[in-house]
C-alpha atoms as a printed R data frame, in Angstrom:
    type eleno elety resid chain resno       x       y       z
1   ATOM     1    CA   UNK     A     1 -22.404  -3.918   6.841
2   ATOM     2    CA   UNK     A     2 -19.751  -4.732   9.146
3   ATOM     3    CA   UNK     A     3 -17.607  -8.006   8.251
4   ATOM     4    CA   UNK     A     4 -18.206 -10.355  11.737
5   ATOM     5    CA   UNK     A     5 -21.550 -10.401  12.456
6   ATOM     6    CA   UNK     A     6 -23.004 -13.426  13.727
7   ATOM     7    CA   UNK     A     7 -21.618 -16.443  15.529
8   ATOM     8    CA   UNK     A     8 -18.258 -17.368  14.995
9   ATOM     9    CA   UNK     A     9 -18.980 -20.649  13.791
10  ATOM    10    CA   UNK     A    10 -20.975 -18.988  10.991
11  ATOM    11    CA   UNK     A    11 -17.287 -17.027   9.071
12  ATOM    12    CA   UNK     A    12 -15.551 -20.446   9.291
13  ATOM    13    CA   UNK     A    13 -13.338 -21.691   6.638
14  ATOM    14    CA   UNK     A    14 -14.805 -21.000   3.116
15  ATOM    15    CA   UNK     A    15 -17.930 -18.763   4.730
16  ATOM    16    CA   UNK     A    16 -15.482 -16.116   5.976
17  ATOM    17    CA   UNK     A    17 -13.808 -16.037   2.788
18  ATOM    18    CA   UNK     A    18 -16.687 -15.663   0.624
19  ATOM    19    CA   UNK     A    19 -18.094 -12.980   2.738
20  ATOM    20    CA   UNK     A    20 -14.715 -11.286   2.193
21  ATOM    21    CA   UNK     A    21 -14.755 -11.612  -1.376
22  ATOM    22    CA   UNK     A    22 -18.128 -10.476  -1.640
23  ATOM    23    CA   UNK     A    23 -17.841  -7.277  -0.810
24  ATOM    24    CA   UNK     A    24 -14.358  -6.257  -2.789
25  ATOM    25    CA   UNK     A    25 -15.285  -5.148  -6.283
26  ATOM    26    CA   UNK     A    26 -12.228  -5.482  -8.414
27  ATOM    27    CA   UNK     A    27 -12.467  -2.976 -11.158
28  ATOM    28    CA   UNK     A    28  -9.522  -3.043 -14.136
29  ATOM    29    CA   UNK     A    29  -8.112   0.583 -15.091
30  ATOM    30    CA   UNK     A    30  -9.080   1.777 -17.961
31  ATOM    31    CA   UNK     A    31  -6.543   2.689 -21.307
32  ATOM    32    CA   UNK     A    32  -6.789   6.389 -20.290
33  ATOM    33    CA   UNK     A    33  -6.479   5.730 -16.608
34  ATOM    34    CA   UNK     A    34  -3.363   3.703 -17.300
35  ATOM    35    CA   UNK     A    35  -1.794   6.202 -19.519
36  ATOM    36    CA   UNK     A    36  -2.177   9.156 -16.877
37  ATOM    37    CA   UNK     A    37  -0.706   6.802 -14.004
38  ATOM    38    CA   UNK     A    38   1.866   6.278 -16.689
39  ATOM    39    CA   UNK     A    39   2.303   9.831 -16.853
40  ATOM    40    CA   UNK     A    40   1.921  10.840 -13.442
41  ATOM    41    CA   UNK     A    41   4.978   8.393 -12.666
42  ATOM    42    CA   UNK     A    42   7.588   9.688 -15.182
43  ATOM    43    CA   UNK     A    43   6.376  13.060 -13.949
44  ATOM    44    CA   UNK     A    44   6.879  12.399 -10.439
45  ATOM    45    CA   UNK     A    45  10.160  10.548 -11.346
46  ATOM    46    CA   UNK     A    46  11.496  13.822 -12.631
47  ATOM    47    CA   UNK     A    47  10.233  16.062 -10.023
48  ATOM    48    CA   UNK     A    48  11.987  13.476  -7.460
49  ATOM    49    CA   UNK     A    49  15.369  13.573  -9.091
50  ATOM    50    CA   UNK     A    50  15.087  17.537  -9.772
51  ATOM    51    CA   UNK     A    51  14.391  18.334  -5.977
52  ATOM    52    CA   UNK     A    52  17.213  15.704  -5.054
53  ATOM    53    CA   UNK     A    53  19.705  17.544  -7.013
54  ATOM    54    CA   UNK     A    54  18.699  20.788  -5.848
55  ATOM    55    CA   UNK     A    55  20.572  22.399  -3.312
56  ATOM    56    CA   UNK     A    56  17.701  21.778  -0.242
57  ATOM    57    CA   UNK     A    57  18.704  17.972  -1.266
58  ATOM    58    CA   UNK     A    58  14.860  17.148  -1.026
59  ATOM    59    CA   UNK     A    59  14.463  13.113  -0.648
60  ATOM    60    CA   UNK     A    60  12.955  11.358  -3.480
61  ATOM    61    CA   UNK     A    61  10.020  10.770  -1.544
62  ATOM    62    CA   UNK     A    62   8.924  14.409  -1.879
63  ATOM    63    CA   UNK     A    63   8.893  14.893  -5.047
64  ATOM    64    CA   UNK     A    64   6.650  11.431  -5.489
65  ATOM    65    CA   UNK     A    65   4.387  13.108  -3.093
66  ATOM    66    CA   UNK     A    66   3.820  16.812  -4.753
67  ATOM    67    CA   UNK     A    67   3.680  14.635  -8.113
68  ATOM    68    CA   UNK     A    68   0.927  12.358  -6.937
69  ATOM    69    CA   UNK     A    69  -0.996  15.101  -5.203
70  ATOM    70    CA   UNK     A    70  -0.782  17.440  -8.428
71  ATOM    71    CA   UNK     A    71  -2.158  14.551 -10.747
72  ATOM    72    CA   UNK     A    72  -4.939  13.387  -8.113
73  ATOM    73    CA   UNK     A    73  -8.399  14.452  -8.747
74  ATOM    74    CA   UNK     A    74  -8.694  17.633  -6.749
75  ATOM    75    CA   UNK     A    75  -5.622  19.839  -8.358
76  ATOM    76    CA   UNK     A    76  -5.130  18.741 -12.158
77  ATOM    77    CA   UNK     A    77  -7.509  15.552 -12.435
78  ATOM    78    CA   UNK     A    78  -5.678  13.660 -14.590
79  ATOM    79    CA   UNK     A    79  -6.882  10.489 -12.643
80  ATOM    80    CA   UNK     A    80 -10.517  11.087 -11.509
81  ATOM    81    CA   UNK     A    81 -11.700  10.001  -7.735
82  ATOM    82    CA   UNK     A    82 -13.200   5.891  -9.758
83  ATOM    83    CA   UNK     A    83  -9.491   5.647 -11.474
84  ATOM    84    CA   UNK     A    84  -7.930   6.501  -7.773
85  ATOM    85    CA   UNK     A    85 -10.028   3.575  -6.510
86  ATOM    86    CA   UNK     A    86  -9.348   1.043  -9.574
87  ATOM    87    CA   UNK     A    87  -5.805   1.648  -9.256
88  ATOM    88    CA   UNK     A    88  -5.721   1.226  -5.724
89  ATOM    89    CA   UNK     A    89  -7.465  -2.392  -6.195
90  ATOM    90    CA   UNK     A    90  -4.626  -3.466  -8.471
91  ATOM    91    CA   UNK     A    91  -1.801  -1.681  -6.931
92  ATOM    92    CA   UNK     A    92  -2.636  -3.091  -3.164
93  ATOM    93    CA   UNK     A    93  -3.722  -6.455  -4.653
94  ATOM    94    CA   UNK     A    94  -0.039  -6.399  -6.417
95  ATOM    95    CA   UNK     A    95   1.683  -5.567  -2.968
96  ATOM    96    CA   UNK     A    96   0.354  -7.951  -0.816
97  ATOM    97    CA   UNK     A    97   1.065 -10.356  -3.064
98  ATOM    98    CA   UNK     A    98   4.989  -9.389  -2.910
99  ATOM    99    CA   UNK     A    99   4.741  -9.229   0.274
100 ATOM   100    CA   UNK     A   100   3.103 -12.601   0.591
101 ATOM   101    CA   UNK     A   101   5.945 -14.057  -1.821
């Protein structure tokens, strides 16, 4: 259902916010999720530095990409399409609030 519906009057102050916190579910990773996020980062670490130092001089950013791809549910699945979305929550939530800071 679409967030503003109704009259404005009706997502003032607290409304608005509870409607907006109704609809996120917040969902903590699980131990195995964690581990191959863990994993997928040290691995896409490596492959960063690797393709830096190689002679194309790849930036870092590439080799976060092909990492993060590889890992992702629809080449390896190490993190399934739910762990994706749970670390997403947490990783976004975390942002914005460094950005907010």
């Amino acid at each position: 259902r679409p967030l503003f519906v109704g009259p404005a009057h009706e997502l003032s102050g607290t409304r608005f916010f509870q409607e907006l916190l109704s609809r996120r579910s917040m969902s903590c990773p699980t131990a195995r999720t964690a581990a191959a996020f863990a994993f997928a980062s040290v691995a896409a670490s490596t492959l960063a530095s690797v393709g830096r130092s190689s002679p194309l001089g790849l930036p870092l950013i590439t080799g976060y990409l092909v990492a993060g791809a590889a890992a992702g549910p629809y080449v390896l699945g190490m993190l399934t399409h739910d762990d994706c979305t749970s670390l997403a929550d947490l990783i976004n939530n975390d942002a914005m609030g460094f950005i907010g800071f």
